[in-house]
mmCIF file of C-alpha atoms in Angstrom:
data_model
loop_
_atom_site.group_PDB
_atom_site.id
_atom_site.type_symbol
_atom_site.label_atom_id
_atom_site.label_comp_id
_atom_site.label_asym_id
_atom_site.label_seq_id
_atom_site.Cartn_x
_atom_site.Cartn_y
_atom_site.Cartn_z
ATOM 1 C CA UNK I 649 -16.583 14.188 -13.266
ATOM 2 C CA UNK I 650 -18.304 12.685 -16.412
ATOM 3 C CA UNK I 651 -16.628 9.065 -15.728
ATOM 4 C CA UNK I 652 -13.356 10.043 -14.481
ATOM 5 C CA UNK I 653 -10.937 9.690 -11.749
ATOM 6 C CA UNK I 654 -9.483 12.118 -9.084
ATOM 7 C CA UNK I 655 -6.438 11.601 -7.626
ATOM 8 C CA UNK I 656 -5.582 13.645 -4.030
ATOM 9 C CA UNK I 657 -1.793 13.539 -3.376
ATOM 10 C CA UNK I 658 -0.777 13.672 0.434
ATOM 11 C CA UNK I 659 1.993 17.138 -0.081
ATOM 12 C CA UNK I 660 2.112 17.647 3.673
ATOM 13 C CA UNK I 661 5.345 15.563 4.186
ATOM 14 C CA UNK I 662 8.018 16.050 1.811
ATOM 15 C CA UNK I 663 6.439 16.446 -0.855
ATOM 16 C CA UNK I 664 5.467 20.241 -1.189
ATOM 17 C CA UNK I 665 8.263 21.121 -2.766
ATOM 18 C CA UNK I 666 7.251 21.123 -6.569
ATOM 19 C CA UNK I 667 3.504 20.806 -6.647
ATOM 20 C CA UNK I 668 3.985 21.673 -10.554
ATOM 21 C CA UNK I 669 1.059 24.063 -11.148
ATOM 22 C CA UNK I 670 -1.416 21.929 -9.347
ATOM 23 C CA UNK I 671 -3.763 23.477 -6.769
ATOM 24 C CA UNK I 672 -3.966 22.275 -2.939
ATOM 25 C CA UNK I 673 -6.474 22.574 -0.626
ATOM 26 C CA UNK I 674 -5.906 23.917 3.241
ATOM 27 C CA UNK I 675 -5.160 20.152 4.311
ATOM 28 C CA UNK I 676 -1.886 20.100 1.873
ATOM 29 C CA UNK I 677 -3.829 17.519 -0.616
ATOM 30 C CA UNK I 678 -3.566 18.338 -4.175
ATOM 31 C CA UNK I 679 -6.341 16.390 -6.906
ATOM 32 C CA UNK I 680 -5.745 15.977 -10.251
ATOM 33 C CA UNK I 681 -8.393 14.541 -12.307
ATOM 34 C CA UNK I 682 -7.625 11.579 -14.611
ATOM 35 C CA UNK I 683 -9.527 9.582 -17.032
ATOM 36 C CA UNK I 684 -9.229 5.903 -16.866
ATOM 37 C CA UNK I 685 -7.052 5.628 -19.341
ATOM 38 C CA UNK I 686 -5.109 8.639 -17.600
ATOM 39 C CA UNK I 687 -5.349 6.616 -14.429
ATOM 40 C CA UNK I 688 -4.178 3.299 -16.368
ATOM 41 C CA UNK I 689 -1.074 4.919 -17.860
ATOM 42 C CA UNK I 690 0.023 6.556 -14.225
ATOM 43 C CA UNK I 691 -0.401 3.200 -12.725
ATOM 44 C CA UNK I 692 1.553 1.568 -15.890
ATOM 45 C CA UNK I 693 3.968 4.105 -14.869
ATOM 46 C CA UNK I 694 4.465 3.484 -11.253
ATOM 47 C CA UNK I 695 4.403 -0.590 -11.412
ATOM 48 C CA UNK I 696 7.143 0.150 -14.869
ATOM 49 C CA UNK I 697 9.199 1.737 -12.225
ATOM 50 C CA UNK I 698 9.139 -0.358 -9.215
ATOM 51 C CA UNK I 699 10.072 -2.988 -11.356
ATOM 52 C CA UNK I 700 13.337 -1.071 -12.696
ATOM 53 C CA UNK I 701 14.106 -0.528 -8.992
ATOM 54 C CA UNK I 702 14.130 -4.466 -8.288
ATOM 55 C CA UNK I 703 11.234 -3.925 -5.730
ATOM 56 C CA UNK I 704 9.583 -6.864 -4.341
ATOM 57 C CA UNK I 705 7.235 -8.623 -6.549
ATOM 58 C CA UNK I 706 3.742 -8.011 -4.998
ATOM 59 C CA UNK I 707 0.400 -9.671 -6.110
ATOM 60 C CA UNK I 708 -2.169 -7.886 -6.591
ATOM 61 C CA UNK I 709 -3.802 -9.536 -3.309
ATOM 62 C CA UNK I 710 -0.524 -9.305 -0.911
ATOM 63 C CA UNK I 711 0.126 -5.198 -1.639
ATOM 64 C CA UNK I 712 -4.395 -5.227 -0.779
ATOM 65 C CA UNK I 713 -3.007 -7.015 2.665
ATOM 66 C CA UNK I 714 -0.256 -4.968 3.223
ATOM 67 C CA UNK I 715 -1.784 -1.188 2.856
ATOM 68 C CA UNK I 716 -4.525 -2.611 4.729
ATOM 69 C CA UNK I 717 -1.888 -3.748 7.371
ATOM 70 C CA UNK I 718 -0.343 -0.090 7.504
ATOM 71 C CA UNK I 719 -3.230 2.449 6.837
ATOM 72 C CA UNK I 720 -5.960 0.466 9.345
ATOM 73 C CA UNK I 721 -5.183 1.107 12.781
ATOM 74 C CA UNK I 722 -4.465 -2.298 14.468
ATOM 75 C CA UNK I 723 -4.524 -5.375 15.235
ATOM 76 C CA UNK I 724 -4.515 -7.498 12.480
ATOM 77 C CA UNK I 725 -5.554 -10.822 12.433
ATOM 78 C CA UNK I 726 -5.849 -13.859 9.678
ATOM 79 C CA UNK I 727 -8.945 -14.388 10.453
ATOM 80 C CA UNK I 728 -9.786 -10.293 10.054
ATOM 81 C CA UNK I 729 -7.624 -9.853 7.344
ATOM 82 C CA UNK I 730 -9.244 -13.154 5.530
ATOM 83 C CA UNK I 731 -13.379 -11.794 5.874
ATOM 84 C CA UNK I 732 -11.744 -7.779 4.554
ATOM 85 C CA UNK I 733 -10.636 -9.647 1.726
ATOM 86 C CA UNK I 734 -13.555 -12.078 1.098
ATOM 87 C CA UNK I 735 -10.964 -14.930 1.415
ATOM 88 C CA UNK I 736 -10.202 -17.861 3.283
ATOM 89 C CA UNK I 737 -7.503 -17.776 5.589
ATOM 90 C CA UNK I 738 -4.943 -20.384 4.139
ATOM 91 C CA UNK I 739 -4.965 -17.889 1.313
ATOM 92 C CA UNK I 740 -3.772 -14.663 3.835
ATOM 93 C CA UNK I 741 -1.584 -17.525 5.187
ATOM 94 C CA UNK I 742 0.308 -17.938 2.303
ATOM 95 C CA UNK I 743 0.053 -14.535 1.184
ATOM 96 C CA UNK I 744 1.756 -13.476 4.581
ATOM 97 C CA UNK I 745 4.162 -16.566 4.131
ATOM 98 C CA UNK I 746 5.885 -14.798 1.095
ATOM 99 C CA UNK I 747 5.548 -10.834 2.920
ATOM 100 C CA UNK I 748 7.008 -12.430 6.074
ATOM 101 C CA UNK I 749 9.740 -13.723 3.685
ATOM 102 C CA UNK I 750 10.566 -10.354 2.207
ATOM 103 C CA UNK I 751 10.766 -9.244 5.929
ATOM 104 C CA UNK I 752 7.396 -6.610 4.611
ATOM 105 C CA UNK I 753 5.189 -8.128 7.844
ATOM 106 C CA UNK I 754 5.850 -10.249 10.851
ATOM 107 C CA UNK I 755 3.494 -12.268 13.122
ATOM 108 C CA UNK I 756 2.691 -13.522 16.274
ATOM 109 C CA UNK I 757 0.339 -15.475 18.433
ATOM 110 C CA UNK I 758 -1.834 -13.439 20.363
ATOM 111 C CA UNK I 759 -1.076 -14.015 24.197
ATOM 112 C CA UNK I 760 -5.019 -13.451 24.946
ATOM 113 C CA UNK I 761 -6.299 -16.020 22.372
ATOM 114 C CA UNK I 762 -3.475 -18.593 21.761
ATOM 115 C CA UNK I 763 -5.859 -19.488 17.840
ATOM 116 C CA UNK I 764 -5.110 -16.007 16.334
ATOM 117 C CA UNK I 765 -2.239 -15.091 15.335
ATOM 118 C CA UNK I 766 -1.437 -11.491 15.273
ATOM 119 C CA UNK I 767 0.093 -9.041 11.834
ATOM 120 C CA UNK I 768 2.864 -6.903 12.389
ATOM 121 C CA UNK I 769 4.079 -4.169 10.943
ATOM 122 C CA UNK I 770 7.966 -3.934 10.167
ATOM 123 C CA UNK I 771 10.465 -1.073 9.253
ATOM 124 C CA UNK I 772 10.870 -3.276 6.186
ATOM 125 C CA UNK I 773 7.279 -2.757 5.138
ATOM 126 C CA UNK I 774 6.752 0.674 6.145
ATOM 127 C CA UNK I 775 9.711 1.592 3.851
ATOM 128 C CA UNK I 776 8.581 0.023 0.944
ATOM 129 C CA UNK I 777 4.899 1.412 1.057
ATOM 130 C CA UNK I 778 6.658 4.490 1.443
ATOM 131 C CA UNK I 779 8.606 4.303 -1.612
ATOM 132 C CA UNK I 780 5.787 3.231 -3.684
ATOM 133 C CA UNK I 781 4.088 6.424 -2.338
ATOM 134 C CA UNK I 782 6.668 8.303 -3.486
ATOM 135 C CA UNK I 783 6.574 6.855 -7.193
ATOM 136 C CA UNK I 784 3.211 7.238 -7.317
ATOM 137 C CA UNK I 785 3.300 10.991 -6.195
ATOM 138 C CA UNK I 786 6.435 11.111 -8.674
ATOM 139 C CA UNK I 787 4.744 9.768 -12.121
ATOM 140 C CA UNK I 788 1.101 11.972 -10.870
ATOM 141 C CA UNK I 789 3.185 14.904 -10.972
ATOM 142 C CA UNK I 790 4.137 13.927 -14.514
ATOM 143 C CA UNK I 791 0.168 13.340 -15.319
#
């Protein structure tokens, strides 16, 4: 790939309908090969228009904790969340303090272990990774 980036697409849910010349596999992915500055300018793109949609304002550190949250199986815990990260856990702490605040995760205790407190997912959350999914598909089209 001589120092460059591929990109596979997820068509198989609503998103087959204009694959714009690009070639898919039998699993409904399509790939698209990028170099970085390519990859840079899609990703200048996508954050350009998540802003013009008044999307929540994510770090960098909180959207890491919150596609872990959805696309690893659960539970989630601080302290699990914290070592994935290489962080401590007042940091996922406040991290989650500001998601929980946007209504993006909830938590709990955890009714086994009364010290760890349990990550939730919400509709909230799940809808707003799913948008961003959909810009990103939407401006890789446009690669």
């Amino acid at each position: 790939m001589g120092g460059g980036f591929v990109l596979f697409i997820d068509l198989r849910q609503n998103h087959s309908d204009d694959l714009c010349g690009l070639q898919t596999n039998g699993a409904g992915n399509v790939s698209v090969e990028l170099s970085p500055s390519q990859a840079l300018n899609l990703w200048h793109r996508v954050v350009l228009a998540q802003v013009e949609e008044d999307a929540p304002d994510l770090t960098a550190r909180q959207m890491a904790i919150l596609l872990h949250i959805y696309l690893v199986p659960p539970p989630h815990t601080v302290r699990g969340l914290a070592s994935v990260l290489g962080v401590t856990k007042p940091v996922i702490t406040r991290a989650l303090d500001s998601m929980g605040t946007l209504g993006l995760v909830d938590r709990e205790r955890d009714e086994r272990d009364r010290r760890n407190v349990i990550i939730k997912r919400t509709v909230a959350g799940a809808l707003y990774l799913e948008k961003f999914g959909d810009l990103i598909i939407e401006h890789a089209r446009r690669a």
